[in-house]
Coordinates of C-alpha atoms and ligand atoms in Angstrom, one line a residue:
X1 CA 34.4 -24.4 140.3
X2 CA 30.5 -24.3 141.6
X3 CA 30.6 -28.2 142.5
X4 CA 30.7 -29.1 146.4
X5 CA 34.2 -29.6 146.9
X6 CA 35.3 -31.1 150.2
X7 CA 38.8 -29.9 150.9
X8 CA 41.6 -32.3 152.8
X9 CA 41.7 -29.3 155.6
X10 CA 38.1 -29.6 156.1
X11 CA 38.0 -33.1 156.1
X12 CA 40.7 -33.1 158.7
X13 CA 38.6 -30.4 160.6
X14 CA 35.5 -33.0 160.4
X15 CA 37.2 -36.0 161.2
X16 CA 39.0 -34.6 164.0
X17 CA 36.0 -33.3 165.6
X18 CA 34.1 -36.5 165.4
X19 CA 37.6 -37.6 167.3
X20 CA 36.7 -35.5 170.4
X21 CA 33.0 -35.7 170.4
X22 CA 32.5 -39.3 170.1
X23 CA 34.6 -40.7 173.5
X24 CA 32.4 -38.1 175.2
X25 CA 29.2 -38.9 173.6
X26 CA 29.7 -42.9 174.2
X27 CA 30.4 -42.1 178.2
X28 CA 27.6 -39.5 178.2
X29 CA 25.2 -42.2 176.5
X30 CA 26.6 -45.0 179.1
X31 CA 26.1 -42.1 182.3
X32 CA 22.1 -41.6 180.8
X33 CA 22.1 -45.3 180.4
X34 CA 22.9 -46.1 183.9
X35 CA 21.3 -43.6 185.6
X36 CA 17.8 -44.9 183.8
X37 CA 18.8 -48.1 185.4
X38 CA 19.3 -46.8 188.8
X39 CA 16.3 -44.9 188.6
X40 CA 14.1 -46.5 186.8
X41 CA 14.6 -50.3 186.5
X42 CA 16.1 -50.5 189.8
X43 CA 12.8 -52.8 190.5
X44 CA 12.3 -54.0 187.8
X45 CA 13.5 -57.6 186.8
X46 CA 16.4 -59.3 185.7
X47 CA 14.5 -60.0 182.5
X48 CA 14.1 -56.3 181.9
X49 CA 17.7 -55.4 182.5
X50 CA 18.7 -58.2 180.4
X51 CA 16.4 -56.6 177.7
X52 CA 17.1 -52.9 178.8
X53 CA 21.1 -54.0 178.1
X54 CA 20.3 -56.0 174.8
X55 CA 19.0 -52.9 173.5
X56 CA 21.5 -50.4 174.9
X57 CA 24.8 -52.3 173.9
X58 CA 23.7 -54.9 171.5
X59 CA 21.6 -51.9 168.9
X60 CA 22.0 -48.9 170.2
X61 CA 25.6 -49.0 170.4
X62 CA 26.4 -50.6 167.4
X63 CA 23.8 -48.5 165.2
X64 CA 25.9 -45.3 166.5
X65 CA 29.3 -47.1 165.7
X66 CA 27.8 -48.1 162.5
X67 CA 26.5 -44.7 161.4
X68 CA 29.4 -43.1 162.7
X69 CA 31.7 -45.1 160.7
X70 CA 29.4 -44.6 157.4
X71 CA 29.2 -41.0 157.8
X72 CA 33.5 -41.3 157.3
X73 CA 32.9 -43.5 154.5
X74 CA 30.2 -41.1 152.3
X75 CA 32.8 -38.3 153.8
X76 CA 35.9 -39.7 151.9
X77 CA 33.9 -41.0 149.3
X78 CA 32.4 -37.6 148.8
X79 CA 36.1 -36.3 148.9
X80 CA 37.6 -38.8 146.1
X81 CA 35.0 -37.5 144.0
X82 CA 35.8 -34.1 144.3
X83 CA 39.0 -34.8 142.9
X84 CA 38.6 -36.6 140.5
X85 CA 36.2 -34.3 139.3
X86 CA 38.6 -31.2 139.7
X87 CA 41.6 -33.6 137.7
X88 CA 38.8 -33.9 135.1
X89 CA 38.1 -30.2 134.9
X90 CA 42.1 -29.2 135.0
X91 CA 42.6 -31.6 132.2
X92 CA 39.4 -30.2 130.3
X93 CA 40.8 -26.6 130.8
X94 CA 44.7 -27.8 129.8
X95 CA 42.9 -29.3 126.8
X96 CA 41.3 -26.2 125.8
X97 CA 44.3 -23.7 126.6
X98 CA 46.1 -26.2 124.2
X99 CA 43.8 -25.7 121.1
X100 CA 43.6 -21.8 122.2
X101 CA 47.5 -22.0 121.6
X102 CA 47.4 -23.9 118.7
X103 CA 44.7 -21.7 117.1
X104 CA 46.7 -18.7 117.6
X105 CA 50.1 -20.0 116.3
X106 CA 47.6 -20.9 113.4
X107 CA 46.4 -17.5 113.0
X108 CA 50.1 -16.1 113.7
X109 CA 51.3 -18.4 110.5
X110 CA 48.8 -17.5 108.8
X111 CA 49.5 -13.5 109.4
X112 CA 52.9 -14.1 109.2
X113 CA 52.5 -15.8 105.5
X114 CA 49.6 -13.6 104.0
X115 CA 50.2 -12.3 100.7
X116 CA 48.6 -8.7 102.1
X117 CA 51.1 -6.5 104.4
X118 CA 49.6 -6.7 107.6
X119 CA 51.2 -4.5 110.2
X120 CA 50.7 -3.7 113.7
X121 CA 50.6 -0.2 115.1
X122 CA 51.0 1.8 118.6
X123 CA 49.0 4.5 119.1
X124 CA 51.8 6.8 118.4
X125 CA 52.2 5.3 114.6
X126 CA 55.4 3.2 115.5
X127 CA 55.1 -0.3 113.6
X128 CA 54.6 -3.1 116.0
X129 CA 54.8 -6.2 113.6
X130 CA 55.7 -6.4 110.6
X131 CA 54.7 -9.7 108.7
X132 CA 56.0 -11.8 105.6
X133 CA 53.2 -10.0 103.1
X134 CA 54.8 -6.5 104.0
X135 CA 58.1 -7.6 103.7
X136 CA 57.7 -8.6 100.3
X137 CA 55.6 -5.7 99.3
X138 CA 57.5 -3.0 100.6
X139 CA 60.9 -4.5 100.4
X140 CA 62.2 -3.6 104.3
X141 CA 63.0 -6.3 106.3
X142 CA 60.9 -6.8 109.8
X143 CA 64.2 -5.7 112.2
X144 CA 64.5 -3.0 109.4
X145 CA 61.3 -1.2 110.4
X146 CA 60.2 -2.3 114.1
X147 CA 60.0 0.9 116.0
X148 CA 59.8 3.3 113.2
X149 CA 56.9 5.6 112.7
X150 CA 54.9 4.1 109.6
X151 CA 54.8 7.5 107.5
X152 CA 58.5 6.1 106.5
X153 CA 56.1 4.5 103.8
X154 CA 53.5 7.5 103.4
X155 CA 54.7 9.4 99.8
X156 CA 55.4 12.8 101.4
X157 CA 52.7 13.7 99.2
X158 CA 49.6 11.9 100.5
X159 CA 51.7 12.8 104.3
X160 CA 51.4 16.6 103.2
X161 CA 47.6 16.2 101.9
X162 CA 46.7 15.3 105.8
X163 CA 46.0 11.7 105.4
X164 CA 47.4 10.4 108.5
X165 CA 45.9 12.7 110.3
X166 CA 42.6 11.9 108.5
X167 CA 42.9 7.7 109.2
X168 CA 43.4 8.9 113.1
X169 CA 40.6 10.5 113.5
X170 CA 38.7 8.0 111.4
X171 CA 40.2 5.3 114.2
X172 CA 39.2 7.7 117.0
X173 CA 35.1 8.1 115.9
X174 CA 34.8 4.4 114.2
X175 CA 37.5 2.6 114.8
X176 CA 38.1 1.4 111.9
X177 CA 38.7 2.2 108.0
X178 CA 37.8 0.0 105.8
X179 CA 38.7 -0.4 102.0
X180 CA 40.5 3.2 101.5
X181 CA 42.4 3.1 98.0
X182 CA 46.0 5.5 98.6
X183 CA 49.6 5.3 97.7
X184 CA 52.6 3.6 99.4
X185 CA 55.8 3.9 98.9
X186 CA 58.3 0.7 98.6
X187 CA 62.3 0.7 99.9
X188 CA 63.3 1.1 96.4
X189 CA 60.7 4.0 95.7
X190 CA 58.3 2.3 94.1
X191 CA 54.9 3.8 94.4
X192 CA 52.4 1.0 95.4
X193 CA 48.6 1.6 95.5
X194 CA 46.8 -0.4 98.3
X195 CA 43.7 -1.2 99.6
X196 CA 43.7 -0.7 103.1
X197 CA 41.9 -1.5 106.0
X198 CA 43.1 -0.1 109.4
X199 CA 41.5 -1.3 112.6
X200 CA 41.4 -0.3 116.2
X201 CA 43.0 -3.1 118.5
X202 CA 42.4 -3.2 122.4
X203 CA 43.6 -5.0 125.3
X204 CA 41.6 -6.9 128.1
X205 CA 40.7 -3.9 129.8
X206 CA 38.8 -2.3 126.3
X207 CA 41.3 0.4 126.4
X208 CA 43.1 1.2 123.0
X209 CA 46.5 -0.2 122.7
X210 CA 47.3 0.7 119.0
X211 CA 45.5 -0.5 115.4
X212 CA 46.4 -3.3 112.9
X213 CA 46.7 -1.7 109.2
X214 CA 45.8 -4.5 106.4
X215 CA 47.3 -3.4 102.4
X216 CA 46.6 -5.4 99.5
X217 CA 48.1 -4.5 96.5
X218 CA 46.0 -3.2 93.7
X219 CA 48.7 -1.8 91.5
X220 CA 48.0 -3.8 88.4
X221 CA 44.1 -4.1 89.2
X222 CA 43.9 0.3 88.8
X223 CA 46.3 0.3 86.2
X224 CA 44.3 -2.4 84.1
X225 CA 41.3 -0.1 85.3
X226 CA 43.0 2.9 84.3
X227 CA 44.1 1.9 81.3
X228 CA 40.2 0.4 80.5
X229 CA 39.1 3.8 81.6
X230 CA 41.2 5.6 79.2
X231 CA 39.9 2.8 75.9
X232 CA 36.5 3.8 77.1
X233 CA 37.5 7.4 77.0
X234 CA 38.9 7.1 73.7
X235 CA 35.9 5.1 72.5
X236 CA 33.6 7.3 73.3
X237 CA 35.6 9.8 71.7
X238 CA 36.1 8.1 68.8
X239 CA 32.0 7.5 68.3
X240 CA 31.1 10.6 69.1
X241 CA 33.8 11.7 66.2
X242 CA 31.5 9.3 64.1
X243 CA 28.7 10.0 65.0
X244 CA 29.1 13.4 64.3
X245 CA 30.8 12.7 61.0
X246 CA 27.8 10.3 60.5
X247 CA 24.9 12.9 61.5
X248 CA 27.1 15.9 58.8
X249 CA 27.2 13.0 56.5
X250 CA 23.8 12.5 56.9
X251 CA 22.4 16.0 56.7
X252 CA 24.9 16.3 53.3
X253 CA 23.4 13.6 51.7
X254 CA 19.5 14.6 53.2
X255 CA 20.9 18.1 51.2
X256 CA 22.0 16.4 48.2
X257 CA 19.0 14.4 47.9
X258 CA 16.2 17.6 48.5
X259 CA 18.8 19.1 45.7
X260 CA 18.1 16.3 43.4
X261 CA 14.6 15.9 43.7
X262 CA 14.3 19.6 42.9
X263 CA 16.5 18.9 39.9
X264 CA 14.6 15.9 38.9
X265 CA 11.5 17.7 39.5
X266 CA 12.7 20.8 36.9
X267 CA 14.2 18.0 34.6
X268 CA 10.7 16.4 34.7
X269 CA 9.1 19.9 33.9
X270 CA 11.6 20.6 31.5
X271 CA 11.4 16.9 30.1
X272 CA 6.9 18.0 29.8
X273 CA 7.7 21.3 28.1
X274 CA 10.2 19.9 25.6
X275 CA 7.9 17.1 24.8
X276 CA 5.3 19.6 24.1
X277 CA 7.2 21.3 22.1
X278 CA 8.5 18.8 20.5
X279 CA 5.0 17.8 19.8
X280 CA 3.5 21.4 18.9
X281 CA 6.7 21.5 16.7
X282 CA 6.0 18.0 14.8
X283 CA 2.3 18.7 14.0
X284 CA 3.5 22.2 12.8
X285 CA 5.9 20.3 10.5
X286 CA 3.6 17.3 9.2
X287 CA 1.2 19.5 7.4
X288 CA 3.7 22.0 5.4
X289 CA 5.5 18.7 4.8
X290 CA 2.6 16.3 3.8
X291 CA 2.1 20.0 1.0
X292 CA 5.2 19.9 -0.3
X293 CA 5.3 16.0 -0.7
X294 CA 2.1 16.1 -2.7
X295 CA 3.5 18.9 -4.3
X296 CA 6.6 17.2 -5.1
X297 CA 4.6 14.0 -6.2
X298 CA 2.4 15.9 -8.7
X299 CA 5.2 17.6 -10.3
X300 CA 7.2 14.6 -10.5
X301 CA 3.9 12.6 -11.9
X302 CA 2.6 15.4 -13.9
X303 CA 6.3 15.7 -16.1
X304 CA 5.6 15.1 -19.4
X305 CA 9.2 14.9 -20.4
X306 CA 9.4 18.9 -20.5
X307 CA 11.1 19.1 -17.6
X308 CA 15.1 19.0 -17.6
X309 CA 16.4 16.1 -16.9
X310 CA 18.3 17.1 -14.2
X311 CA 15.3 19.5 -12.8
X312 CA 13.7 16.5 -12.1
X313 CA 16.8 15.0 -10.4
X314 CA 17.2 17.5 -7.8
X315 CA 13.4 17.6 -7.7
X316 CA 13.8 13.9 -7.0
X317 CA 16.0 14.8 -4.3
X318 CA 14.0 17.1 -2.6
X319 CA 11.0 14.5 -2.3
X320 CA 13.3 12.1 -0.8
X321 CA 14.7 14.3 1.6
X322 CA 11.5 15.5 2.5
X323 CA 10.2 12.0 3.2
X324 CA 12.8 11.3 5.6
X325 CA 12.0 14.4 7.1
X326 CA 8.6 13.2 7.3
X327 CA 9.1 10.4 8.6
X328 CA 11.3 11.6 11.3
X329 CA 8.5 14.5 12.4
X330 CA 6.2 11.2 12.5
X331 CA 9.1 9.3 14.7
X332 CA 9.2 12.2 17.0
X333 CA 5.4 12.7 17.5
X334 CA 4.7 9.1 17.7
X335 CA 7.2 9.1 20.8
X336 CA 5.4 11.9 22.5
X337 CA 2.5 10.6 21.8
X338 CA 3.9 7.1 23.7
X339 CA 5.1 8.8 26.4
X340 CA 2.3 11.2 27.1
X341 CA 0.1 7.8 27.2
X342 CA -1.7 9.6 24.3
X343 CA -1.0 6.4 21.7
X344 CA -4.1 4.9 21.1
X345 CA -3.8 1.3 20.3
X346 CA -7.2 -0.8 18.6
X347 CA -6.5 -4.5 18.8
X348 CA -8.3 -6.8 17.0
X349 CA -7.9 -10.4 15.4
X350 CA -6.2 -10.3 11.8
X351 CA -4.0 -12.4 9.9
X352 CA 0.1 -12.0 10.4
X353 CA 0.8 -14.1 7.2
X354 CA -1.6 -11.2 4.9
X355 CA -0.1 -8.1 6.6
X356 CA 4.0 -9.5 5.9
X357 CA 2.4 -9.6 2.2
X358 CA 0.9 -6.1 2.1
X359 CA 4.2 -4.9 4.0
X360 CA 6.8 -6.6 1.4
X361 CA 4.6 -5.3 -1.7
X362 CA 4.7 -1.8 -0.6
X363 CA 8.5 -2.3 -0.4
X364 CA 8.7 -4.1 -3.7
X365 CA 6.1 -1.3 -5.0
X366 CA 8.7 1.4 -4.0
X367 CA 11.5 0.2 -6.6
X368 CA 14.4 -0.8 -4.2
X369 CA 16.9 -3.2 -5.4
X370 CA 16.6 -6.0 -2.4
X371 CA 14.8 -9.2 -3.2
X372 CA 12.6 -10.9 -0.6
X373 CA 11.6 -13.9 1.0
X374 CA 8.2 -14.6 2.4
X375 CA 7.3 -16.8 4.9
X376 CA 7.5 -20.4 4.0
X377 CA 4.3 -21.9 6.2
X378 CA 0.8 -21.4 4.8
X379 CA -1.3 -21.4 7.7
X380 CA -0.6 -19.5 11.1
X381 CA -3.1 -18.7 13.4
X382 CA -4.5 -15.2 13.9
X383 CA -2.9 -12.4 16.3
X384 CA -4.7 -9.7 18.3
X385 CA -2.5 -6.9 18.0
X386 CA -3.4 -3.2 16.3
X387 CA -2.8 -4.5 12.6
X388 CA -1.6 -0.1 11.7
X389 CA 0.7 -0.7 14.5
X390 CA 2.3 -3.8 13.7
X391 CA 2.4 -2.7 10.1
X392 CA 4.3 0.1 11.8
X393 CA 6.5 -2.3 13.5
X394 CA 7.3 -4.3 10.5
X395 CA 7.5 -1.7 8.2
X396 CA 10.3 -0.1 10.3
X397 CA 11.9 -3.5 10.8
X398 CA 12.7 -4.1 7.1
X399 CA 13.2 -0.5 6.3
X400 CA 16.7 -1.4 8.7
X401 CA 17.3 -4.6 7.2
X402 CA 17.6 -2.6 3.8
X403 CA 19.5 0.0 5.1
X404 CA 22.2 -1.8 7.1
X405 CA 22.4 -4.5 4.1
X406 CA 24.8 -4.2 1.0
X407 CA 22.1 -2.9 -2.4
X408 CA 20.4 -6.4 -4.0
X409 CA 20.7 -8.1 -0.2
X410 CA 18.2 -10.9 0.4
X411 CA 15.6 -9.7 3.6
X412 CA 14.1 -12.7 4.8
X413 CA 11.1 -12.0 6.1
X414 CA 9.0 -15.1 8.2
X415 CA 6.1 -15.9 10.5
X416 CA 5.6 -18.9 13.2
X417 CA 3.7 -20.3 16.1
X418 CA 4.9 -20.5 19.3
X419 CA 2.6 -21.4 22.3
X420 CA 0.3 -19.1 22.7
X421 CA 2.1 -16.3 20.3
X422 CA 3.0 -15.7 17.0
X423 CA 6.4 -14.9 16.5
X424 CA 7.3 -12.4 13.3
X425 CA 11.0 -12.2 12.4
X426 CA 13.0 -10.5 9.9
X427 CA 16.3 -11.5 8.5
X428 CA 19.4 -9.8 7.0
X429 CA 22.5 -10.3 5.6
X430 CA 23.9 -6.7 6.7
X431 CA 26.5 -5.5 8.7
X432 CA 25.5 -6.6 11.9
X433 CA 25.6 -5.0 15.5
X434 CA 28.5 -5.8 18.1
X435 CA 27.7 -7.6 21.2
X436 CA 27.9 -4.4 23.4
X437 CA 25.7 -2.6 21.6
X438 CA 22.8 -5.3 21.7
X439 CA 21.4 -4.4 25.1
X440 CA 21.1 -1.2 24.4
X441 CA 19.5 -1.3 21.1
X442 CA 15.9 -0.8 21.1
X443 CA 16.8 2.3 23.7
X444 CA 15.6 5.9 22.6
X445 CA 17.8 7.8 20.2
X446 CA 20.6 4.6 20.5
X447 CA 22.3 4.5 17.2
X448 CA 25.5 2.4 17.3
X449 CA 28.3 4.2 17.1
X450 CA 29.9 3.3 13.7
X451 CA 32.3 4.7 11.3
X452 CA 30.3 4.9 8.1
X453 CA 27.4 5.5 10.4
X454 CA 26.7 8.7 8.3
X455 CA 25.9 6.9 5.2
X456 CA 22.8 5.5 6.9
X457 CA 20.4 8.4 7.5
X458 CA 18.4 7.6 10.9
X459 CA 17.8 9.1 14.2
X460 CA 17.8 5.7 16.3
X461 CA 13.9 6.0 17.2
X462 CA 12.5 3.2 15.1
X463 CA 13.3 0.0 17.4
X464 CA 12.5 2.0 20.3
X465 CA 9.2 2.8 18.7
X466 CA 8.8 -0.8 18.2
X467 CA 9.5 -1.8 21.5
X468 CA 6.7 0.3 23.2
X469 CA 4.4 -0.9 20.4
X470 CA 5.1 -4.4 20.9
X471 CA 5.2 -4.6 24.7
X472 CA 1.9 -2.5 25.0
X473 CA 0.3 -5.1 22.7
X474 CA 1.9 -8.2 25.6
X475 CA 4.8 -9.2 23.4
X476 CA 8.6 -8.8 22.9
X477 CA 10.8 -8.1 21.1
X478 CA 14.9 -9.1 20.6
X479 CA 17.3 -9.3 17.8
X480 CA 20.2 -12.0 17.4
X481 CA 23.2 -10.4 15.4
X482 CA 26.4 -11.1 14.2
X483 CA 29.1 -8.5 13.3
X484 CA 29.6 -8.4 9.2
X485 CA 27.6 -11.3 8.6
X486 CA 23.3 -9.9 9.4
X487 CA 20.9 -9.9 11.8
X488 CA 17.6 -11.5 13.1
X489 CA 15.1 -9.4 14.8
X490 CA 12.2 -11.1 16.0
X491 CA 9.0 -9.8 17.7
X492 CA 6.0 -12.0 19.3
X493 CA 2.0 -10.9 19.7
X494 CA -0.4 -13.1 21.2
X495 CA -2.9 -15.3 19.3
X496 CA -6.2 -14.4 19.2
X497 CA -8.7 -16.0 20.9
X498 CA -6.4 -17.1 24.0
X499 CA -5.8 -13.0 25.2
X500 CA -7.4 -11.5 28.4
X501 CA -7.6 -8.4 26.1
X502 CA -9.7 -10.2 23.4
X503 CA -12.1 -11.7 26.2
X504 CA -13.2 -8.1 27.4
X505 CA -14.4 -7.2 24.0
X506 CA -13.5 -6.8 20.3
X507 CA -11.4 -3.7 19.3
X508 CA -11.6 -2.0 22.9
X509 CA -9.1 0.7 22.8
X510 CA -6.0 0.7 25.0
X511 CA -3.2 3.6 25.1
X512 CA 0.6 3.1 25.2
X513 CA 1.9 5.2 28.1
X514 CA 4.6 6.5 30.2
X515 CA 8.6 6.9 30.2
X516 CA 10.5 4.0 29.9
Ligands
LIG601 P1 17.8 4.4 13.0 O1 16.8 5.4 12.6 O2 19.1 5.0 13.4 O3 17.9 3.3 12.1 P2 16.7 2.5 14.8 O4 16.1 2.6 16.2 O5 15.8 1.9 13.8 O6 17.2 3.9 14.4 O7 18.0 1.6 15.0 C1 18.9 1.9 16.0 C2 20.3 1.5 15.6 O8 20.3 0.1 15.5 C3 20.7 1.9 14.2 O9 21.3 3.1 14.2 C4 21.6 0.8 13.7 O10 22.9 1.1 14.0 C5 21.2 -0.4 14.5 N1 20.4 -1.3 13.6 C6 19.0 -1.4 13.5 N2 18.7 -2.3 12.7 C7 19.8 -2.9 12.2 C8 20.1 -3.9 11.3 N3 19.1 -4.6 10.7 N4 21.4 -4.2 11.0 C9 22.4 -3.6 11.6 N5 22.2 -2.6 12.5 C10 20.9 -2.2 12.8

């Protein structure tokens, strides 16, 4: 303590100094007093000495009695304080010995309790403490392992790879090791991996006295780890796999493709040359054939009955034959011509109503055995359509509804506006075609597949023919059918005077084109 403290001893010493000095300095003070007298107011008055007295014994003497007593006073005073002030102090320092206790029982529990092994060491490796954590971790009992070297946990492993000798050499440059992942091994040989932190511990003097080792488990945290490591592992492997199997896939199908293009590209050059061929083949046909039909024709018109009778049947035959050769060379070289884009089309404004006439007295011109029915209405606007093409169209039309129809079969044949077309259709009461078949109709070289197919001669070009026609010219074309009971086929063309077509100018030529 740095506070002036006035000990009892020294107080004794004091006081019992004033006890000598003071007798001697009172009859010193009376021997100065009356020798002053004696010598220097020995003529002087009574009034003087009664002054000279006054002041000696009635102040002077009393001050000193006075100080002398207050200098005890302030010295016990002065004393009391000092003690109280040390009681204070003691208490201060018992209070704070007492919460240095408490805090280290505290920290002691708290040790004692932890979850982690915490474990004290010597510096020759012998375990000093041995808390509740480690207990439970390890499975050995405190008394069981006080005083035993700590490598009675090391795996003899991880004790053979040098690690002890590693963590005392880590103590001796830096005193500690922090966060070090290794192996343990429990009473009942359970391997336990542990995170452990080992620190230097020293006593008051600095000097090192042993270390303090902290484990926390982290079994299940590096198996979960391990066991995430390994998914990831596989993962990768497994995408990698894919990827691979992905990227061959790939470069299979980027084959496959450059093999196809190349096919479709000789298709497409083989599709050109058989169309020219095809074409080259058809006009060589058409003119030997047009020969032999006016051949035919004049023969057959020239026969003045001296021809036999059956010479003129098989010369009847021939002609027919040769006009559905004919007409199959024109098929062919009308659908090269479509898809060469080489059709020329000529629209122009004419009446539907006229041409259905024209069309159904060529029919009725040619002898067959059907009867028909014209359109009922009188007056029908005009269409802008080719009017050779749509006689085409028509033409072919009721050339099917005759030949899928029973001999003497009605063919309706009618006319009607609709908006801004006029819609043409022609009706049988034939065989009909089965739902199925219907979509694919009016596709090139379709013929439905029937039993007494072969008694109808055709080569399933004529719808598709009028398809291309009638689309070309901004119409369409379907057909409504029931099996064994006829069919409708309907096709629509604009009306003049409401087309884009008709607006650019009269009869401008257009061409049907392309593969479809
Ligand atoms: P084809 O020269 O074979 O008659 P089309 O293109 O004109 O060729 O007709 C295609 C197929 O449609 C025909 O084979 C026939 O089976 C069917 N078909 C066409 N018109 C009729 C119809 N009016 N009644 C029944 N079937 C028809």
């Amino acid at each position: 303590m740095t506070t002036s403290f006035l000990g009892s001893k020294e107080l004794r010493a004091r006081f019992s100094v004033i006890r000598r000095v003071l007798p001697f300095a009172v009859f010193g003070a009376v021997l100065v007093y009356q020798a002053i007298s004696v010598f220097f107011l020995r003529e002087s008055s009574a009034v003087i000495h009664y002054l000279a007295d006054l002041i000696a014994y009635g102040i002077i003497g009393p001050l000193a009695a006075w100080l002398a007593f207050d200098w005890i006073t302030q010295q016990i005073e002065e004393r009391e304080r000092a003690l109280a002030a040390k009681a204070r102090a003691e208490a201060e320092q018992q209070r704070a010995e007492e919460a240095a206790r408490e805090q280290e029982r505290l920290l002691a529990a708290v040790c004692a309790n932890s979850a982690d092994a915490i474990i004290g060491l010597d510096n020759q490796g012998h375990i000093t403490a041995w808390n509740r954590g480690a207990e439970m971790m390890f499975g050995y009992a405190g008394e069981d392992v006080l005083g035993k070297h700590f490598k009675m946990i090391v795996p003899p492993e991880i004790e053979a790879r040098g690690e002890m000798e590693w963590l005392s050499e880590q103590m001796r440059e830096a005193g500690f090791v922090r966060n070090y992942e290794t192996e343990r091994i429990a009473k009942d040989g359970r391997r336990v991996i542990v995170d452990l932190t080992r620190t230097a511990v020293q006593n008051a003097r600095g000097e090192i006295v042993g270390s303090s080792a902290i484990l926390r488990d982290i079994t299940e945290r590096v198996r979960t780890e391990h066991a995430i490591q390994q998914l990831n592992l596989e993962l990768e492997t497994k995408v990698a796999e894919r990827t691979s199997q992905l990227g061959a896939a790939t470069e299979e199908l980027r084959r496959r493709n450059s093999e196809l293009e190349r096919a479709n590209q000789e298709l497409q050059q083989l599709d050109e040359l058989k169309s020219d061929f095809v074409s080259m083949v058809s006009h060589e046909l058409r003119a030997p054939l047009t020969n032999i039909n006016g051949s035919i024709e004049l023969l057959l018109d020239g026969d003045s009955g001296c021809m036999q009778p059956e010479h003129r049947e098989m010369l009847q035959i021939v002609s027919e034959q040769s006009q559905r050769l004919t007409r199959l060379v024109q098929g062919i070289l009308n659908v090269s011509r479509i898809e060469a884009g080489q059709l020329v089309l000529q629209p122009q404004a004419f009446n539907m109503l006229s041409l259905i006439e024209r069309v159904i007295g060529v029919w009725e011109s040619r002898g067959v055995s059907n009867r028909f029915e014209r359109p009922r209405g009188m007056n029908l606007p005009s269409v802008w359509a080719d009017r050779d093409r749509t006689e085409e169209i028509l033409f072919n039309l009721i050339d099917n509804g005759i030949k899928y129809s029973p001999d003497a079969a009605t063919i309706r044949v009618d006319a009607e506006a609709n908006g801004q077309q006029v819609i043409v259709s022609v009706s049988d009461k034939g065989i009909g075609i089965p739902d199925e078949e219907l979509p694919k109709i009016f596709d090139k070289f379709h013929r439905v597949d029937r039993r007494d197919a072969s008694e109808s001669y055709g080569h399933g070009l004529g719808l598709y023919i009028c398809r291309r026609l009638v689309e070309a010219q901004g119409g369409r074309i379907w057909v409504d059918s029931v099996l064994g009971e006829g069919s409708t086929f309907r096709f629509s063309l604009p009306m003049a005077g409401r087309g884009e077509a008709e607006r650019t100018g009269s009869g401008r030529r257009q061409t049907v084109g392309g593969r479809r």
